[in-house]
Tab-separated table of C-alpha atoms in Angstrom:
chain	number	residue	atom	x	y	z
W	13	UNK	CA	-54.992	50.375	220.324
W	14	UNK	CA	-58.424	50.385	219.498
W	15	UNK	CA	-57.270	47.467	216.762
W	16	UNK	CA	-56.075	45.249	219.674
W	17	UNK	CA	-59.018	45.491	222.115
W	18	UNK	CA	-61.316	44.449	219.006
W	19	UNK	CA	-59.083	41.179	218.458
W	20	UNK	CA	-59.186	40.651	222.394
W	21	UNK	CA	-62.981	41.211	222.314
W	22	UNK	CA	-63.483	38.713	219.858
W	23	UNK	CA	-60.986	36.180	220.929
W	24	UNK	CA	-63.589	35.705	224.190
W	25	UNK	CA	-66.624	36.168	221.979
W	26	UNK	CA	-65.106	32.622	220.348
W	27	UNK	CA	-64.268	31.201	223.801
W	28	UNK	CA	-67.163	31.846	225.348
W	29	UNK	CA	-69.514	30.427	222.198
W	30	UNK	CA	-67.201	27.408	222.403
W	31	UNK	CA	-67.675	26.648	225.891
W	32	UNK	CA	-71.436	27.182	225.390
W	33	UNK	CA	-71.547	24.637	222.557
W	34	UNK	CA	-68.889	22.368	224.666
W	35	UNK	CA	-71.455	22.423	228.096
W	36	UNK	CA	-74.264	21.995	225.498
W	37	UNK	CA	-72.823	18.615	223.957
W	38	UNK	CA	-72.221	17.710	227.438
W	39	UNK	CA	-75.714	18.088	228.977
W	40	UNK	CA	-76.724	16.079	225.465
W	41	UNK	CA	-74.701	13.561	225.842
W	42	UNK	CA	-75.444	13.275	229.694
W	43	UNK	CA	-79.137	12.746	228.712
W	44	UNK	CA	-79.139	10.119	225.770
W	45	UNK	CA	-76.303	8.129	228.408
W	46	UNK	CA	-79.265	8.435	230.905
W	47	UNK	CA	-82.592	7.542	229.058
W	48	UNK	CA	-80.094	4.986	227.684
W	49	UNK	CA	-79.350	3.406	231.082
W	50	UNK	CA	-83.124	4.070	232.040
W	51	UNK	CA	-84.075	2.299	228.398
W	52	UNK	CA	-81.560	-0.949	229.433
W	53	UNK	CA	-83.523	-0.964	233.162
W	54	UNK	CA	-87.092	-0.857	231.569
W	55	UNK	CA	-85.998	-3.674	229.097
W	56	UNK	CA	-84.498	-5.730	231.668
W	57	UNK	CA	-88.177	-5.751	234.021
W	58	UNK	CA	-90.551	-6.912	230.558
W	59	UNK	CA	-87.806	-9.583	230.093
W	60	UNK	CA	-88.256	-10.473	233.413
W	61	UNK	CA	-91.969	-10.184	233.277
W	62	UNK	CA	-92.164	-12.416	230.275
W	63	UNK	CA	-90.459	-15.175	232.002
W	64	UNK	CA	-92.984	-15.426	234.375
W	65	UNK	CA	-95.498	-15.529	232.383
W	66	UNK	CA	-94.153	-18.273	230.405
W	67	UNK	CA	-92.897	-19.447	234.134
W	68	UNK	CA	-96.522	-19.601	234.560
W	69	UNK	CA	-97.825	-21.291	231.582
W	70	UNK	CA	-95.501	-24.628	232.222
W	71	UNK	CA	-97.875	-26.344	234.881
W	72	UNK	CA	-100.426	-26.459	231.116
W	73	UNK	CA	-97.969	-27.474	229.597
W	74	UNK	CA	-97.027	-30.304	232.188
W	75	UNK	CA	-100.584	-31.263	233.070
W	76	UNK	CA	-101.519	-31.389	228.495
W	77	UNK	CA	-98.498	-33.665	228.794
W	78	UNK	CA	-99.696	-35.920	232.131
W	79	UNK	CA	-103.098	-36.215	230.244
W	80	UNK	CA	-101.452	-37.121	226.814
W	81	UNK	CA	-99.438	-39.888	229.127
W	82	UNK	CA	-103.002	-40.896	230.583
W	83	UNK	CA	-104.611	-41.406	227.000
W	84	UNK	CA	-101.365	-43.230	225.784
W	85	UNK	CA	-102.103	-45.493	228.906
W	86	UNK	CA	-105.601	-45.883	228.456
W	87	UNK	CA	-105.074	-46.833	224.613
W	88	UNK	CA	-102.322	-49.297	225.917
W	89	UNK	CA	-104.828	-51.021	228.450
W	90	UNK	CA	-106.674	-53.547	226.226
W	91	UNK	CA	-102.411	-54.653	225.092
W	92	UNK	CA	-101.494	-55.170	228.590
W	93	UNK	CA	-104.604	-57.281	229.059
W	94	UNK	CA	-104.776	-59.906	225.993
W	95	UNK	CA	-107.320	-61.950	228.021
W	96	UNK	CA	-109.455	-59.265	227.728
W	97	UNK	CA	-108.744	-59.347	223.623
W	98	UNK	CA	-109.110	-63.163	223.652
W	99	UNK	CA	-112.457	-62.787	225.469
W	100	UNK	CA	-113.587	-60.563	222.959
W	101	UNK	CA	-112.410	-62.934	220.262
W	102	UNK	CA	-114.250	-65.651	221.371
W	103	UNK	CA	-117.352	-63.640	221.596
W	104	UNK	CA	-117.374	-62.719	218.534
W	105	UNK	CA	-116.222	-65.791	216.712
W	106	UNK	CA	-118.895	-67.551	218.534
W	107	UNK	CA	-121.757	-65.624	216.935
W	108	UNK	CA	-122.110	-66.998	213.444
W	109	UNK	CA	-118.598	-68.121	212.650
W	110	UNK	CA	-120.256	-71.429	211.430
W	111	UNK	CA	-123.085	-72.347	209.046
W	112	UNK	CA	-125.144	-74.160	212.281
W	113	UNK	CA	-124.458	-71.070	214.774
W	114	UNK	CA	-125.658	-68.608	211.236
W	115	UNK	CA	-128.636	-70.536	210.781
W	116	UNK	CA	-129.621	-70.632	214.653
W	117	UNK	CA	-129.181	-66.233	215.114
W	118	UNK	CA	-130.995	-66.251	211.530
W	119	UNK	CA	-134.014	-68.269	213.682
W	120	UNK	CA	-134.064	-66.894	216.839
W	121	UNK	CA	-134.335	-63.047	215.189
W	122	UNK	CA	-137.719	-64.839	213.116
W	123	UNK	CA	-139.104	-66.205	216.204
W	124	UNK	CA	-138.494	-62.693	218.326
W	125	UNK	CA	-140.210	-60.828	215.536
W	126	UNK	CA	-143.144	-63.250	215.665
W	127	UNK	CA	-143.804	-63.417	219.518
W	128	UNK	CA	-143.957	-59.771	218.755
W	129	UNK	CA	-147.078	-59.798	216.979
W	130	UNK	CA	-148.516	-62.601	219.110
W	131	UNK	CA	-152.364	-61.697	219.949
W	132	UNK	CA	-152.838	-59.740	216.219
W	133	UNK	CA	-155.886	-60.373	215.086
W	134	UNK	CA	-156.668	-62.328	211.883
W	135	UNK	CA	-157.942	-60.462	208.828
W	136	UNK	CA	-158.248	-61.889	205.685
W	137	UNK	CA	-155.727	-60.378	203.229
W	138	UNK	CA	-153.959	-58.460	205.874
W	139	UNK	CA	-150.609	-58.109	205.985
W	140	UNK	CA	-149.615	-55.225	208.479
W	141	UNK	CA	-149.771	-54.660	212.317
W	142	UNK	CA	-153.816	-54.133	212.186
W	143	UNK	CA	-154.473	-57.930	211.511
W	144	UNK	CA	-152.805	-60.689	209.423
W	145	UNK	CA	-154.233	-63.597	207.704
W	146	UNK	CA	-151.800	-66.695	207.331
W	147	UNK	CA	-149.798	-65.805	204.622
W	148	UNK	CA	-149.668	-62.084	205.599
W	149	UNK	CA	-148.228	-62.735	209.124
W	150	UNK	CA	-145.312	-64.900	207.285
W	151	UNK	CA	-144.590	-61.891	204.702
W	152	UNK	CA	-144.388	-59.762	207.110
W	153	UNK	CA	-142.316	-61.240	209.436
W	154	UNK	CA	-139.967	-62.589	207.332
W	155	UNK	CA	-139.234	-59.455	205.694
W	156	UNK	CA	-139.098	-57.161	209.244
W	157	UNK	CA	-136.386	-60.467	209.999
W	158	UNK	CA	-134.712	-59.242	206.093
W	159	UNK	CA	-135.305	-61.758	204.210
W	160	UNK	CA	-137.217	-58.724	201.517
W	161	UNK	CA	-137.938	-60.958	198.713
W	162	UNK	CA	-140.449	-63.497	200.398
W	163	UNK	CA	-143.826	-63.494	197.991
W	164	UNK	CA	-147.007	-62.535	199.585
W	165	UNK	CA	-148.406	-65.693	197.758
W	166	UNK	CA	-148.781	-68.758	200.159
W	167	UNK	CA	-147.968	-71.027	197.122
W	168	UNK	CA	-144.670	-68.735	196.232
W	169	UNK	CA	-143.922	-69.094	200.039
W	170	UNK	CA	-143.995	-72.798	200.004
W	171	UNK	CA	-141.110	-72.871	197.427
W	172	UNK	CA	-138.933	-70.087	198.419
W	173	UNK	CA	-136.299	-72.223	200.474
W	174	UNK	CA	-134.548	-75.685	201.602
W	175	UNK	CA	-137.788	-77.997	201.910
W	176	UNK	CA	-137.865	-80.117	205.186
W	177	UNK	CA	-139.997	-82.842	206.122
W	178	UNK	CA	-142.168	-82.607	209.073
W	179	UNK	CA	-140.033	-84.578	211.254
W	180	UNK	CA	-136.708	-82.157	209.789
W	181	UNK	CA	-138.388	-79.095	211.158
W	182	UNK	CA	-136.197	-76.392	212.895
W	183	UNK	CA	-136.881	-73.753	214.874
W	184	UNK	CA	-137.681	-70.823	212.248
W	185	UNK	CA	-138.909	-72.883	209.765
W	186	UNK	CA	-141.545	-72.226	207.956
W	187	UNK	CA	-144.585	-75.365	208.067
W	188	UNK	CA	-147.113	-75.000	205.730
W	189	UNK	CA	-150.449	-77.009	205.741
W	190	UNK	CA	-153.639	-77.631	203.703
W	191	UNK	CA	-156.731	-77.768	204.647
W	192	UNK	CA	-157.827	-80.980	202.816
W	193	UNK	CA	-155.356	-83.669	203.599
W	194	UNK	CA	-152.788	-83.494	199.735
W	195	UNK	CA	-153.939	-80.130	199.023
W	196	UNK	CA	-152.431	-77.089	198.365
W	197	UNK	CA	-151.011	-74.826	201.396
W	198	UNK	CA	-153.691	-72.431	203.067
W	199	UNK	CA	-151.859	-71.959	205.944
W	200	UNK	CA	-148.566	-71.441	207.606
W	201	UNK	CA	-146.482	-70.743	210.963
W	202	UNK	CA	-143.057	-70.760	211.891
W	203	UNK	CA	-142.003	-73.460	213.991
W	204	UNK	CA	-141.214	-72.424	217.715
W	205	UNK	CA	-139.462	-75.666	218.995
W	206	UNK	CA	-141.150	-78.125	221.460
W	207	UNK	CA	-143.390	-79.397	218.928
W	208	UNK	CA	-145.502	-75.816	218.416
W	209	UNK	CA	-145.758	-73.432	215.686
W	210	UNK	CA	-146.368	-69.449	215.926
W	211	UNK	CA	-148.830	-68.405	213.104
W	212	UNK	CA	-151.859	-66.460	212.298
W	213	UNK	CA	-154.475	-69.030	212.383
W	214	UNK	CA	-157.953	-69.642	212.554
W	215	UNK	CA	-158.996	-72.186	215.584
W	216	UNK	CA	-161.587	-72.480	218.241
W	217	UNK	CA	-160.258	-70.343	220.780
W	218	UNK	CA	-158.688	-67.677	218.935
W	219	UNK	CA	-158.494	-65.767	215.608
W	220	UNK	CA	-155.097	-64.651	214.871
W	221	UNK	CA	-151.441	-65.098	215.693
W	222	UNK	CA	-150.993	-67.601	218.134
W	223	UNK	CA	-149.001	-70.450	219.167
W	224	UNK	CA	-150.104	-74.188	218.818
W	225	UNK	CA	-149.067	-77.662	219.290
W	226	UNK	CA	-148.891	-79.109	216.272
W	227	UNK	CA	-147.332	-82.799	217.308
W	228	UNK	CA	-150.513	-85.063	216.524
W	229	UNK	CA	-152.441	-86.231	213.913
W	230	UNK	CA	-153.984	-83.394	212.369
W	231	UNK	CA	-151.000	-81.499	211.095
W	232	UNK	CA	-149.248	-84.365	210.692
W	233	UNK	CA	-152.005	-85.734	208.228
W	234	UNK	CA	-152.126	-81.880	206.904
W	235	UNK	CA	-148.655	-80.962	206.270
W	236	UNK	CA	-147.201	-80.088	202.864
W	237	UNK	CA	-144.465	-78.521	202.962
W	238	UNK	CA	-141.145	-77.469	205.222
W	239	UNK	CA	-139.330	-74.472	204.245
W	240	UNK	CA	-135.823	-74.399	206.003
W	241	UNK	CA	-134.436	-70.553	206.460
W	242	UNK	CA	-131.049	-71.863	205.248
């Protein structure tokens, strides 16, 4: 009897330790199905989340395009204008695109540089912005105009280029002149135009570099040599 009630006693011992592990699996299983669910929800909101952030980044996007559009536009202007490119053609081929036009830029830089230094004072063997004598004032000039390998000698000067007669003279040439009528040059200028020449010179009124007429006797009778620039 006593046999029996032992097997009964631990028949329920089993039951009841099974449906303890059973309800146990259950609640376990209840919980990973619910942070599961709650996992899927959480996912679902950054998802969302990051598509309004990108949702937010397209007007960049949009206006970095509208801006690329406006600097394909702007580089397309000067193509949808070709007057404006044959304008600029003609500009430029008119600056020096012939010997005549070279030679004329080549004499109008010369004669800029010397107006510069109009009212320097003449000093004999000077050839800087303190005081020039004759030849000085050409050396300098013609080398601030790059033309570097001009001699400091007035007699060197004389031979350093096309020679001109006195009635071939340009403007920018250089005129040179003795002071005993088929001597050798003392003294120079570059020719201006209207019959003058810009030099540093030695006359009544003024000692230095200054601009004189030079269409009468005296430098006609005086003149030895033209140097043209070209």
């Amino acid at each position: 009897m006593s046999n029996t009630k032992r097997s009964k006693n631990t028949k329920n011992n089993i039951l009841i330790i099974a449906s303890v592990i059973f309800v146990t699996v259950a609640v376990i299983v209840f919980v990973i199905s619910l942070s599961l669910l709650n996992g899927g929800e959480k996912s679902g909101g950054d998802s969302r989340t990051l598509f309004v952030e990108n949702s937010s980044s397209a007007p960049e996007s949009s206006e970095l395009s509208e801006s690329s559009s406006a600097e394909e536009s702007t580089s397309s202007t000067p193509e949808s204008h070709p007057s404006s490119q044959e304008s600029s053609s003609d500009s430029s081929s008119s600056v020096g695109s012939s010997p005549g036009e070279i030679e004329i830029s080549r004499a109008q830089e010369i004669l800029e540089n010397a107006r510069l230094l109009m009212g320097t004072p003449f000093l004999e063997g000077g050839s800087d912005t303190d005081g020039f004598d004759s030849s000085g004032f050409v050396y300098y000039v013609m080398r601030e105009s790059g033309y570097i390998s001009c001699p400091r000698d007035i007699r060197e000067q004389a031979k350093m280029g096309i020679m001109r007669e006195f009635d071939e003279k340009k403007e920018g040439d250089i005129l040179f002149f003795s002071n005993e009528i088929g001597g050798e040059p003392n003294f120079a200028g570059f020719y201006s135009g209207n019959g003058k020449m810009i030099g540093s010179l030695i006359i009544s009124s003024f000692e230095g570099v200054v601009e004189v007429n030079i269409e009468n006797d005296y430098y006609r009778e005086h003149f030895v040599a033209g140097v043209g620039i070209s």
